[in-house]
Structure formats: C-alpha cells, structure tokens
Coordinates of C-alpha atoms in Angstrom, one line a residue:
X1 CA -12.3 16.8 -30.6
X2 CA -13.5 14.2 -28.3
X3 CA -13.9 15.7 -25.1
X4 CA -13.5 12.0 -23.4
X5 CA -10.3 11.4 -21.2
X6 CA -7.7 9.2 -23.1
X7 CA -6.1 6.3 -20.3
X8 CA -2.9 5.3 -21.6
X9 CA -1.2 2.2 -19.9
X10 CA 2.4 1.5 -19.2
X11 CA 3.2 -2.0 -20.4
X12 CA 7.7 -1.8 -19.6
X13 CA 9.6 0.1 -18.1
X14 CA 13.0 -1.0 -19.5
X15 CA 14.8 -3.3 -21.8
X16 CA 14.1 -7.3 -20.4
X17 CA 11.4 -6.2 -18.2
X18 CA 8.2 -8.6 -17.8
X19 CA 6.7 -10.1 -20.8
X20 CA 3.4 -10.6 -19.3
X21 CA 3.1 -7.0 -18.4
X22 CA 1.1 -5.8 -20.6
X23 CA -1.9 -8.4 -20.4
X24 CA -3.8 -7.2 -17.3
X25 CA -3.1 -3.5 -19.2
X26 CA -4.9 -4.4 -22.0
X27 CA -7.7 -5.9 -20.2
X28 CA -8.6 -2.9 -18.2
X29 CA -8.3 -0.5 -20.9
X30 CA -10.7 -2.7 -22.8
X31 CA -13.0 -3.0 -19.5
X32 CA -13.3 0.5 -19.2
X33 CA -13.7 1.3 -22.4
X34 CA -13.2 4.8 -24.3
X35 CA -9.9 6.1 -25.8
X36 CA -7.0 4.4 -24.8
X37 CA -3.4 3.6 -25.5
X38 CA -0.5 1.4 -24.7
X39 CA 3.4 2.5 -24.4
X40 CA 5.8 0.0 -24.0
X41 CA 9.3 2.0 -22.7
X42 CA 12.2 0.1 -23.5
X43 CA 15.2 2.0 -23.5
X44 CA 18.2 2.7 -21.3
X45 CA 20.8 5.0 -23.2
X46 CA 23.4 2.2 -22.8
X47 CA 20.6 -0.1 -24.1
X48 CA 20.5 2.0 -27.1
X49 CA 24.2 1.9 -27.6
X50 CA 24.5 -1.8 -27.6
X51 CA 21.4 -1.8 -30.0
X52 CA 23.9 -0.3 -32.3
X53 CA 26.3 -3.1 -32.1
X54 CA 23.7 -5.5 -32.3
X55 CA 22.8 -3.6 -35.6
X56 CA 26.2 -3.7 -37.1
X57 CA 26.6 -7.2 -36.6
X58 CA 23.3 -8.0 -39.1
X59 CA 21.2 -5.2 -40.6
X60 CA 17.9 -6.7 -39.5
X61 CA 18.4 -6.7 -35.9
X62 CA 19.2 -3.7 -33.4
X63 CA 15.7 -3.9 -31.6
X64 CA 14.2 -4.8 -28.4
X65 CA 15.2 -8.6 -28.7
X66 CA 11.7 -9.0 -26.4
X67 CA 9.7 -6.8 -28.5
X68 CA 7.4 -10.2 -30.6
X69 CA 7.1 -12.0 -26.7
X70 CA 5.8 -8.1 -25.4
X71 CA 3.4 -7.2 -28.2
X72 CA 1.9 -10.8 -29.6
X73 CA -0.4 -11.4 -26.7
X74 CA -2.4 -8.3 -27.1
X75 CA -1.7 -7.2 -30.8
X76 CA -5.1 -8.7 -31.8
X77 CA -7.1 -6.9 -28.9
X78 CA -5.1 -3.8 -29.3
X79 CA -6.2 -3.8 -32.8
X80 CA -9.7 -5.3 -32.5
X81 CA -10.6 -2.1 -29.7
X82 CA -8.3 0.6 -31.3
X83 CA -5.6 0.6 -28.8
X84 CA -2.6 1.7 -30.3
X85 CA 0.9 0.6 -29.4
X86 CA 3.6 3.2 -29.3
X87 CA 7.2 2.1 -28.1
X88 CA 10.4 2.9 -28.5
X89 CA 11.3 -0.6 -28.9
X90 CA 12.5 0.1 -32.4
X91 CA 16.2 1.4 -30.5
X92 CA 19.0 1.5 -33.3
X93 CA 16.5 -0.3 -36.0
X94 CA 13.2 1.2 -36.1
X95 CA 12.6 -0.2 -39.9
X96 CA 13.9 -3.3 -39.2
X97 CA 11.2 -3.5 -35.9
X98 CA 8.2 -2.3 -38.1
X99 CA 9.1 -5.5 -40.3
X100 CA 8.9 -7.9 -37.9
X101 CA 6.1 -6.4 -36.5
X102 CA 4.3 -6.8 -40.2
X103 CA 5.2 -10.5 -40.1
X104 CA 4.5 -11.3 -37.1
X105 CA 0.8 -10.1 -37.7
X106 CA 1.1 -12.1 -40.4
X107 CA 1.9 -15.3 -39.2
X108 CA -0.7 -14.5 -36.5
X109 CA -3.4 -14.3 -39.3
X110 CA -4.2 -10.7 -38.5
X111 CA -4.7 -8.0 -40.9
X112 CA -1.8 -6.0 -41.8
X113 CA -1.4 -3.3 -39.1
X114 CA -0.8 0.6 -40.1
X115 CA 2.8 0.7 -38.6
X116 CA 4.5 4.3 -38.1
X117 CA 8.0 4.9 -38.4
X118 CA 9.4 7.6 -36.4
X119 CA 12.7 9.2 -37.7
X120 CA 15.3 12.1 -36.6
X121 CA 17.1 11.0 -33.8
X122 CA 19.8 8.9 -35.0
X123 CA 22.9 10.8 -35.7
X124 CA 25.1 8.0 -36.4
X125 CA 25.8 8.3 -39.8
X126 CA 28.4 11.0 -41.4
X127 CA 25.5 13.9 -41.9
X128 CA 25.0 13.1 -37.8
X129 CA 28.7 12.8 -37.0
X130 CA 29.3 16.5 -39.2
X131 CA 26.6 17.8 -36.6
X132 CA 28.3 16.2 -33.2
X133 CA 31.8 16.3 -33.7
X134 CA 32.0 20.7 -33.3
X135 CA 29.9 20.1 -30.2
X136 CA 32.4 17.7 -28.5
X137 CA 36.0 18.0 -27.1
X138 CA 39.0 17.7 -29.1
X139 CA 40.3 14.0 -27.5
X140 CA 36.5 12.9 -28.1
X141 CA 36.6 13.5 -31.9
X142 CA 39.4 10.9 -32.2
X143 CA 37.7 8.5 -30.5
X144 CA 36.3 5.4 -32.6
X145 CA 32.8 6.2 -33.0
X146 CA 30.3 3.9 -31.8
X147 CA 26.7 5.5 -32.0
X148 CA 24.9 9.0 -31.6
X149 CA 20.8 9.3 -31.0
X150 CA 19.3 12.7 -29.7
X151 CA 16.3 12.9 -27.5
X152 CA 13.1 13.7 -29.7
X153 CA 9.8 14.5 -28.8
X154 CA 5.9 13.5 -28.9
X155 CA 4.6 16.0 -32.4
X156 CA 5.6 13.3 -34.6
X157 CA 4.3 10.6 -32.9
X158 CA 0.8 12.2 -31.8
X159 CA 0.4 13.1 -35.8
X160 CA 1.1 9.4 -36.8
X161 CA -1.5 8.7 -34.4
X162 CA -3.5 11.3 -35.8
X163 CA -3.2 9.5 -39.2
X164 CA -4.1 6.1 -38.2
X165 CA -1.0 4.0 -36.9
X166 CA -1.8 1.3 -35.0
X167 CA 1.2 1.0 -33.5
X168 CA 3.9 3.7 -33.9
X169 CA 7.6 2.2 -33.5
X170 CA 10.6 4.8 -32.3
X171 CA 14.1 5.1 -31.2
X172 CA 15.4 7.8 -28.8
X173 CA 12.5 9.8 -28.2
X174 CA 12.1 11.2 -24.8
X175 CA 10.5 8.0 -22.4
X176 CA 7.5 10.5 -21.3
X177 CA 6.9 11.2 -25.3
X178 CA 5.4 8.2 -25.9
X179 CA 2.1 9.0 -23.5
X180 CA 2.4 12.5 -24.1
X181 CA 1.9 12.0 -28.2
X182 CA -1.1 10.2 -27.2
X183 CA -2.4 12.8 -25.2
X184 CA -1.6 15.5 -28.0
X185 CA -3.7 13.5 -30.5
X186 CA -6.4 13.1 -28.1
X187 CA -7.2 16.3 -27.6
X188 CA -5.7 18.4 -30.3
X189 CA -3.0 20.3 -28.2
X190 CA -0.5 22.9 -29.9
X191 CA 2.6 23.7 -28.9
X192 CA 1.9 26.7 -27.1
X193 CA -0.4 24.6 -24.7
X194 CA 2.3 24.5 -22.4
X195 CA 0.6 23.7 -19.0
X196 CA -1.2 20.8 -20.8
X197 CA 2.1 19.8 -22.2
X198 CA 3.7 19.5 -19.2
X199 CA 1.2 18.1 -16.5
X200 CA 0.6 14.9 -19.3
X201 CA 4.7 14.9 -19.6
X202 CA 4.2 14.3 -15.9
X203 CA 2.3 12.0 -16.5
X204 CA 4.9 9.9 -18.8
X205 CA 6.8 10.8 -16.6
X206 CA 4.5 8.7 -14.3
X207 CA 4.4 5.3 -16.1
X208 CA 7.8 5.0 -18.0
X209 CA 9.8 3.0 -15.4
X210 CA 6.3 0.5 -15.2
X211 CA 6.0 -1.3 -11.9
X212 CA 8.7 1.3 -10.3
X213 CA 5.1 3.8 -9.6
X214 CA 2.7 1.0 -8.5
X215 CA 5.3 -0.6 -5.9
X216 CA 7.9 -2.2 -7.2
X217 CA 11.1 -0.2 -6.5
X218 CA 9.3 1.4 -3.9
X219 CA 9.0 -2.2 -1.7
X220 CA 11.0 -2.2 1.3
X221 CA 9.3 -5.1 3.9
X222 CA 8.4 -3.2 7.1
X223 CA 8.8 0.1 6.0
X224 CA 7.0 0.0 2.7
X225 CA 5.4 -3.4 2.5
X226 CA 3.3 -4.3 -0.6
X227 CA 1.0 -6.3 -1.1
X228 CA 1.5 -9.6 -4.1
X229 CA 4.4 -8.3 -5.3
X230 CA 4.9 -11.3 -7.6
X231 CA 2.1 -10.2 -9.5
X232 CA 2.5 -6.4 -9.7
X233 CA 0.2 -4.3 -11.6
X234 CA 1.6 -2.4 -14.4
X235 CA 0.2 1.4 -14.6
X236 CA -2.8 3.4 -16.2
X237 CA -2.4 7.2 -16.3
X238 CA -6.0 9.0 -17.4
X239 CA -5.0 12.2 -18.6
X240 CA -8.0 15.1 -18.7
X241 CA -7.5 17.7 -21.3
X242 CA -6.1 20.5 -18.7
X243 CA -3.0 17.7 -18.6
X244 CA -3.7 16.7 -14.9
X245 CA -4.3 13.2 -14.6
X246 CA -5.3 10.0 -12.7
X247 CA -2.9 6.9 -11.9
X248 CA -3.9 3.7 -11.1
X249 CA -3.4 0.1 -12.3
X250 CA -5.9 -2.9 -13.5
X251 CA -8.2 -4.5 -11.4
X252 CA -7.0 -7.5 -9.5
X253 CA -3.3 -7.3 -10.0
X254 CA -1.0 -7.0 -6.8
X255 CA 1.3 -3.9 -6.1
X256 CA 0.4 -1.0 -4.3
X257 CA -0.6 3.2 -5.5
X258 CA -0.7 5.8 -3.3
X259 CA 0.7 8.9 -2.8
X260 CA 3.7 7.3 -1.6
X261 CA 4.6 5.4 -4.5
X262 CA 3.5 8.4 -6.8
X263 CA 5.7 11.1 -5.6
X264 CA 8.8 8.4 -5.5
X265 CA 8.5 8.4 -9.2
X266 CA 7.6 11.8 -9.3
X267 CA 10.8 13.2 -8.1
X268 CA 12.8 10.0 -10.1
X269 CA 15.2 11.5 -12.3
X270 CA 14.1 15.1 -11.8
X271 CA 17.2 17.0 -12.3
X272 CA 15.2 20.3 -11.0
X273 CA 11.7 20.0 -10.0
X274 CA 11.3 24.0 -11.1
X275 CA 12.5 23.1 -14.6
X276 CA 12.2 19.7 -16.2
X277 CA 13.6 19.5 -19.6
X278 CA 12.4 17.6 -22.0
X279 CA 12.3 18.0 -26.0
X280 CA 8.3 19.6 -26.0
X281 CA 8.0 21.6 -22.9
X282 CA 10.2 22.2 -19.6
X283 CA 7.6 21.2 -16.6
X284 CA 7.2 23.0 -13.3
X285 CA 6.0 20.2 -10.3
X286 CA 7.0 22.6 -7.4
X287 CA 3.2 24.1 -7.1
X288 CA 2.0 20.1 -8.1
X289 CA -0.8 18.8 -6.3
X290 CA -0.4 14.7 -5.7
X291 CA -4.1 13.1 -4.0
X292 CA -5.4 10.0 -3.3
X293 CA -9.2 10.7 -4.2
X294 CA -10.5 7.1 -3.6
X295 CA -8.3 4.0 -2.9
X296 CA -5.9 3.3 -5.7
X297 CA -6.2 6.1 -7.1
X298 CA -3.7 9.3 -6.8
X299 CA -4.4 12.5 -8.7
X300 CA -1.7 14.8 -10.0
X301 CA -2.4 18.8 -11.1
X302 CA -1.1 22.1 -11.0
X303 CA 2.2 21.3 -13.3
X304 CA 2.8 24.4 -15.0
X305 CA 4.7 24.8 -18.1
X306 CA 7.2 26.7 -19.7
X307 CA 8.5 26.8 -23.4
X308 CA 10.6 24.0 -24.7
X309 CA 14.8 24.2 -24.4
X310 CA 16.3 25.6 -27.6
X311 CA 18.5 22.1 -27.8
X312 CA 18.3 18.7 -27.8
X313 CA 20.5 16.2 -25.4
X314 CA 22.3 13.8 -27.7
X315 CA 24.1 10.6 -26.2
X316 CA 27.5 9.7 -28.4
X317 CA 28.9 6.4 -28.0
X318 CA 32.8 5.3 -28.7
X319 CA 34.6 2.3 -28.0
X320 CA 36.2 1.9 -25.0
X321 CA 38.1 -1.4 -24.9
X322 CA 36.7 -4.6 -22.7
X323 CA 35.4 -5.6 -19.4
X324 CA 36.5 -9.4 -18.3
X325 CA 35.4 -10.6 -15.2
X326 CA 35.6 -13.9 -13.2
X327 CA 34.2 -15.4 -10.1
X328 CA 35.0 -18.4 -7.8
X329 CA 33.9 -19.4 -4.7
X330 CA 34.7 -21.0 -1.5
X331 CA 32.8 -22.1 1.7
X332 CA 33.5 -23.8 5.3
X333 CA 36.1 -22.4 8.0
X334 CA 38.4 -19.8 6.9
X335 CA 36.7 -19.5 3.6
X336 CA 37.3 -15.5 3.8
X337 CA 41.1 -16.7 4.5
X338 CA 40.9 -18.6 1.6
X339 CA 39.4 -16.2 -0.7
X340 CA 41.6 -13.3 0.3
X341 CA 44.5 -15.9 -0.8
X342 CA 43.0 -16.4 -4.4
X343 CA 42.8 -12.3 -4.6
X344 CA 46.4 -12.4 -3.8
X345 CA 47.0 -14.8 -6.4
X346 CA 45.3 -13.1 -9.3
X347 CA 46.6 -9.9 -8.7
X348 CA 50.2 -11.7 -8.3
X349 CA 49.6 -13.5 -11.4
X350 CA 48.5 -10.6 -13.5
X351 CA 51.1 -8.5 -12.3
X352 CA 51.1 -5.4 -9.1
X353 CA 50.2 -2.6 -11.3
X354 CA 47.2 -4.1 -13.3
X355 CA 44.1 -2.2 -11.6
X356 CA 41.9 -5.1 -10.5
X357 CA 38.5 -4.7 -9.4
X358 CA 38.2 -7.0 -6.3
X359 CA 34.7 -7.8 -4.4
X360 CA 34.7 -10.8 -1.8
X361 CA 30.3 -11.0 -2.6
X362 CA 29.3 -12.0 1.0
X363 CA 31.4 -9.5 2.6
X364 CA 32.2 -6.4 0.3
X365 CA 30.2 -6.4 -3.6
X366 CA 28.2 -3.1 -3.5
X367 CA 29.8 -0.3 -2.2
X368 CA 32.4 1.5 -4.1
X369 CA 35.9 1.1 -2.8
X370 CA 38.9 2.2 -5.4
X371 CA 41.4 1.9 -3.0
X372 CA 40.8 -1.7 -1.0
X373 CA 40.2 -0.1 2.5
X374 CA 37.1 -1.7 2.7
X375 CA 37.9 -4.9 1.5
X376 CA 41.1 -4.6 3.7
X377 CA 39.0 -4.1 7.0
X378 CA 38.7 -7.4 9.3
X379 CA 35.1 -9.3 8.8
X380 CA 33.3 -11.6 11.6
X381 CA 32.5 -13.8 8.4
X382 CA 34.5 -16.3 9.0
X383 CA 32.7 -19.1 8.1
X384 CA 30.9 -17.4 5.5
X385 CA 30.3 -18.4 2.0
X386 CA 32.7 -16.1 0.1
X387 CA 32.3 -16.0 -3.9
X388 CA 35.4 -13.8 -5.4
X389 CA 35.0 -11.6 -8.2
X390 CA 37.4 -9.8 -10.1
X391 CA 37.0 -7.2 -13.0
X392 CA 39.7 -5.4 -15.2
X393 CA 38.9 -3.0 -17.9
X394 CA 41.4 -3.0 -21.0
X395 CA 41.4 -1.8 -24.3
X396 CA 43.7 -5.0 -25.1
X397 CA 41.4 -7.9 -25.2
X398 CA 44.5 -10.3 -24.8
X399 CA 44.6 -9.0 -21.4
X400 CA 40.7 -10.0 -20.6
X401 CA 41.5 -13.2 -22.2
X402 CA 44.5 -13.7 -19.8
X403 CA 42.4 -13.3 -16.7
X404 CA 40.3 -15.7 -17.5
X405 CA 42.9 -17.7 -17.7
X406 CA 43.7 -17.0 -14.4
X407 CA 40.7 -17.7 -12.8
X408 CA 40.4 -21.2 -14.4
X409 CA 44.1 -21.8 -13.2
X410 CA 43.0 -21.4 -9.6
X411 CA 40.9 -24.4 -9.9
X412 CA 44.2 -26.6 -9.3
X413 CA 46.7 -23.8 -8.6
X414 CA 45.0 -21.5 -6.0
X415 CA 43.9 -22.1 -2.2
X416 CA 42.0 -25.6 -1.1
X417 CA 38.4 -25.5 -1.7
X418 CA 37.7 -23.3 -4.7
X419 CA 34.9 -24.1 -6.9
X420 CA 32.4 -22.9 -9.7
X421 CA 34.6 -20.7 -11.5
X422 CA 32.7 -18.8 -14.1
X423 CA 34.2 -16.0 -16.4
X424 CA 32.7 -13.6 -19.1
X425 CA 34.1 -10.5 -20.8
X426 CA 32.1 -8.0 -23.0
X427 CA 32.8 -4.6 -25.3
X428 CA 33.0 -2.0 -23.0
X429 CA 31.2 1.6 -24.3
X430 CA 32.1 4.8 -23.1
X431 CA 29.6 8.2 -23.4
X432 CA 29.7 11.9 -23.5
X433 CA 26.3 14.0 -23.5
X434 CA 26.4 17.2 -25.5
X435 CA 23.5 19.7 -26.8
X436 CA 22.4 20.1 -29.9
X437 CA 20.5 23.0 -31.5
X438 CA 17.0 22.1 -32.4
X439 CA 17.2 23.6 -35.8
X440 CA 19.6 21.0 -37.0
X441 CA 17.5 18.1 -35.6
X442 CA 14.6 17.5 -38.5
X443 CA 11.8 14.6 -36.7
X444 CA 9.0 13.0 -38.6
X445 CA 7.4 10.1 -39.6
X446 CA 6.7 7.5 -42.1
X447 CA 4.0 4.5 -43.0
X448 CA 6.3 1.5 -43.4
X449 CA 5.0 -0.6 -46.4

C-alpha cells in the first residue's frame, strides 16, 4: 500500500451551500499532487426528509437539487488526475443521482465515469418500517410515515473506491464517512485499526461543515476577525496513516485556520468528547493534540479509539400537518404602535385560542418567547422599522390558508401604513431518533450501469 499521505478536500458543508466551492479545492489537490480526494457533504437530517417528498412527487428526483452546478466544474479534472468524488448528495435517490451524473458526463463529452452506488440506509419501505416500528413508541407507530434512513458508515464506500469508482454517490452515511472511506482505501485500514479509525473520523469530522473550520462560522469582527471572507477557502485535511492529520485550505483563497478555528469545529456537535459515536469507531479527543506547525496549518493527533457502537441511529420522519406564515411591515413614527395593532388584529381575527407565533423583526425575531413576555416588554424603537411576522402550525391546511388570508386583509383593513405583505406555508415534518441493531442493517455497494 502506498505509503504516501492521501489530502482529501471538503467541497460543502450542507444542502445550498456555495457552488463555486469546490474550484480552488480542486486546484490545490492537483498542485500538490499525490493521492487525493474530494467530499462534497450535503445533508441535514431534515434535508434528507424533504428529499423524500421531493422523491414521491417524481421518481427521478430526491437529490441534492445543486448536485450538476457542484460537480460539472471539476468532473473533467477530477477525472483527468484521479480525484474521486464521494458525496452524500444522492439523499433519498442515490440511483436516480448516479443517472444524472452519467448524463451529465455525457453531455459534457466525457467518458463515462465508474459511478458507485452505496445502499443500506434507507429504511423507508415495508422491510424498513417491520424493523423501526418495535423500536418506537406506541402513538409513533400510528403516525403517517414519512421517511426512515440510518446512519451508515465508510467500509462500503472505501471498497468502491478500492474498486475504481470515480465518484461514489450515498445517502445517510455518517458526514465524517465520506473522508474516512478515503482514508481506509488509502492505506488499507481494518476494522480493528481503531486509533486510525478514529483520529481520520476526526478528521471528517474536521471538513464536513466546509467553510465553518477555515472561518466562516467562526467570524465575529473584533473578536474573531477574518480576513476576505467573501472568498473563503474551503478545507484540505492530509491524513497520515497513524490517522493524525493536517488541515489547511488552497492557496490564495481568503478565510482564516488556526487553532482557533480548528478546535471550534472540533468540539461542534461532540455529544461527549471521551466517546464520539459514529457507525465505524467511537473517537476519544480528550488526550487530542491540536498545533499550528507553520502558518495555516493546524495539526491534530493523539485521538484514540474504541470499538464501534453495537447500533445504528436511525432518523424516522412522519407528517406533521403545516406551517403558514406571513409578514408585513410598517415604518415612520409609531410604527411599533402600529405593528402591535396588526398583531392584535390577526390574533382577533383568527380567533383568542389559536397559538400564533408573533415576532415584531426589529425588535423581538430570535429569541424564543412562548408566552409574549418579551414581545410584551416596552421598546425605545419607536421610530423603528418594524416588519410583523406571524406563524401557526396546523394539521388543517384550511387554517394556514386562512391566515394568509388574514395577512392580505390587513393591506386595507388593518393599521395605516402597512405594506409588502408576503405569505408562504409549507408541510411541516416531525422526527423521532431511535437505535437500531447493527445486525439488521446490511450496507454495500453497487456499479450503476
């Protein structure tokens, strides 16, 4: 096995997130030469669940809608300098993304790429459903079932790599998975290499949320300033064959690492630093080691591992009714007067005991405040611009429909001044976690043709 370090870069870190990402990625792992790779993370459980809808309203979608803007500026120097692409852009329609992917190569005159298609984690049908519904609580198993993927891990993918994919198209495998089966098929690891499994988890860990560990949700100006955010660097892990490895990001991009912005993501979503679960190996970062060893460029070591959990976290999606929302806003003197007014209308209108979310954006829209005793403190804003939102959650969509209604009535019918009333509504999904035992979770692979 080559004894050569494998960089692996981090092209997204979500679903929607830059498009041009991955260009100044590509370009350094080509500069630099050697084995590389290139993950593209794209999901969000929620994301996953709406992937679903997306998949029961036509067959052929259910994937990352941004997946051909993502890959089609780099596919032909992926390909040309044997980068390989592994996402889990493929969400609720892996096939159906590996198609796409064919014809876009197509229609870009390339050669037909060697497109793995990972499969186990998609309990949605009745076999899955026969598995989930023992595991969850009586009221849940007469819900309306929506959706149900399990958290898979990086063997699969590192032996589709080992088999020559090119790019290598999942659902709901674990976000670090996709740099850790690069690392696996690099350098050969079993899965009773369990520091090595865990320090290059880490190091997924490292690049799945993209810009978030080379500055971007770090940025807070004077406290954390950094530098050309506009044009933030995505990230390159180097992982060694003991696991430790070596982030950074290209050349010439903006953004900022250190061992500030490292240990940020470090810690991000770390349930318990001593004990990290994840579907190949639970990691240990309380003896880690993060160092800058030159500028830009932070080392991590000393992740120990331990053996992998004996289940598997599955996300299971049911219907839960509609969100409708509306906004409308008014300026000047007394516009928070004014706005209050409107609130009192709505909530008039759609009678005293329907729970309406209220936020007066320009004086109360983050913070959480059930009761209105927030909202119902005096503000100094008097002569604010106030934009009103209201919410309501139903299961009746004739309800979300009515307060939409409502909103556009206030045009004429509610207090002086009122303008650019906007509404929207959407499904609403609701989610329970639950564990599965590994045995009845079967992960592996195919070459779509």
């Amino acid at each position: 096995m080559d004894e050569k370090q494998i960089a692996i870069g981090g092209a997204a870190g979500g679903s929607g997130d830059r498009v041009d990402a991955a260009r100044p990625v590509v370009d350094e792992l080509i500069r630099r030469g050697g084995a590389a790779a290139l993950t593209f993370e794209n999901l969000a459980e929620r994301t996953l669940a709406f992937a679903h809808l997306a998949k029961r309203a036509n067959p052929e979608s259910g994937y990352e809608s941004l997946m051909e803007m993502e890959v089609a500026p780099v596919l032909a120097d992926c390909m040309a300098h044997g980068i390989p692409i592994i996402s889990n852009f493929g969400a609720a329609n892996p096939p159906a993304a590996a198609r796409r992917l064919k014809a876009m190569a197509a229609s870009m005159g390339l050669p037909v790429p060697r497109i793995a298609v990972i499969e186990g984690d998609d309990l949605s049908s009745e076999v899955g459903k026969a598995i989930l519904l023992p595991l969850l609580p009586p009221a849940w198993q007469r819900r309306s079932f929506v959706s149900a993927n399990v958290y898979i891990g990086a063997f699969a993918i590192a032996e589709a790599l080992r088999q020559g994919a090119q790019i290598v198209v999942a659902g709901r495998v674990a976000d670090p998975a996709l740099a850790l089966g690069a690392a696996i098929a690099h350098y050969g690891w079993g899965r009773d290499d369990l520091d090595a499994l865990a320090g290059a988890t880490m190091a997924g860990h490292l690049i799945e949320c993209g810009a978030q560990v080379t500055g971007g949700y770090f940025a807070d100006p004077g406290f954390k300033d950094v530098p050309d955010l506009h044009r933030v660097g995505f990230p390159i892990v180097t992982v060694a064959r003991d696991g430790s490895c070596v982030l950074t990001k290209p050349e010439g991009t903006g953004g900022l690492v250190d061992v500030r912005t490292v240990k940020e993501q470090l810690l991000y979503e770390i349930h318990d630093p001593a004990a990290y679960l994840t579907p190949d190996v639970v990691a240990d970062i309380t003896q880690a080691t993060v160092e800058e060893i030159a500028p830009g460029q932070v080392r991590l070591s000393g992740v120990r591992g331990h053996a992998r959990p004996p289940t598997l976290k599955a996300g299971v999606y049911v219907e839960g009714g509609w969100i409708g929302e509306g906004e409308i806003s008014y300026a000047g003197p007394n516009a928070q007067a004014r706005a209050r007014l409107a609130m009192d209308v709505l909530q008039k209108r759609m009678g005293e005991d329907m729970p309406i979310r209220f936020d007066l954006i320009g004086v109360l829209s983050v913070h959480g405040d059930p009761r209105g005793a927030l909202l119902a403190q005096p503000s100094d804003a008097a002569h604010a611009d106030i934009r009103v939102r209201a919410a309501i959650r139903h299961h009746d969509l004739a309800e979300i429909e009515r307060l939409q209604r409502e909103f556009t009535g206030l045009w004429l019918g509610g207090p002086s001044g009122g303008g650019g009333v906007k509404t929207s509504r959407r499904q609403r999904l609701e989610s329970i976690s639950c564990l599965v035992p590994r045995e009845q979770i079967h992960e592996s692979f195919y070459f779509a043709e």
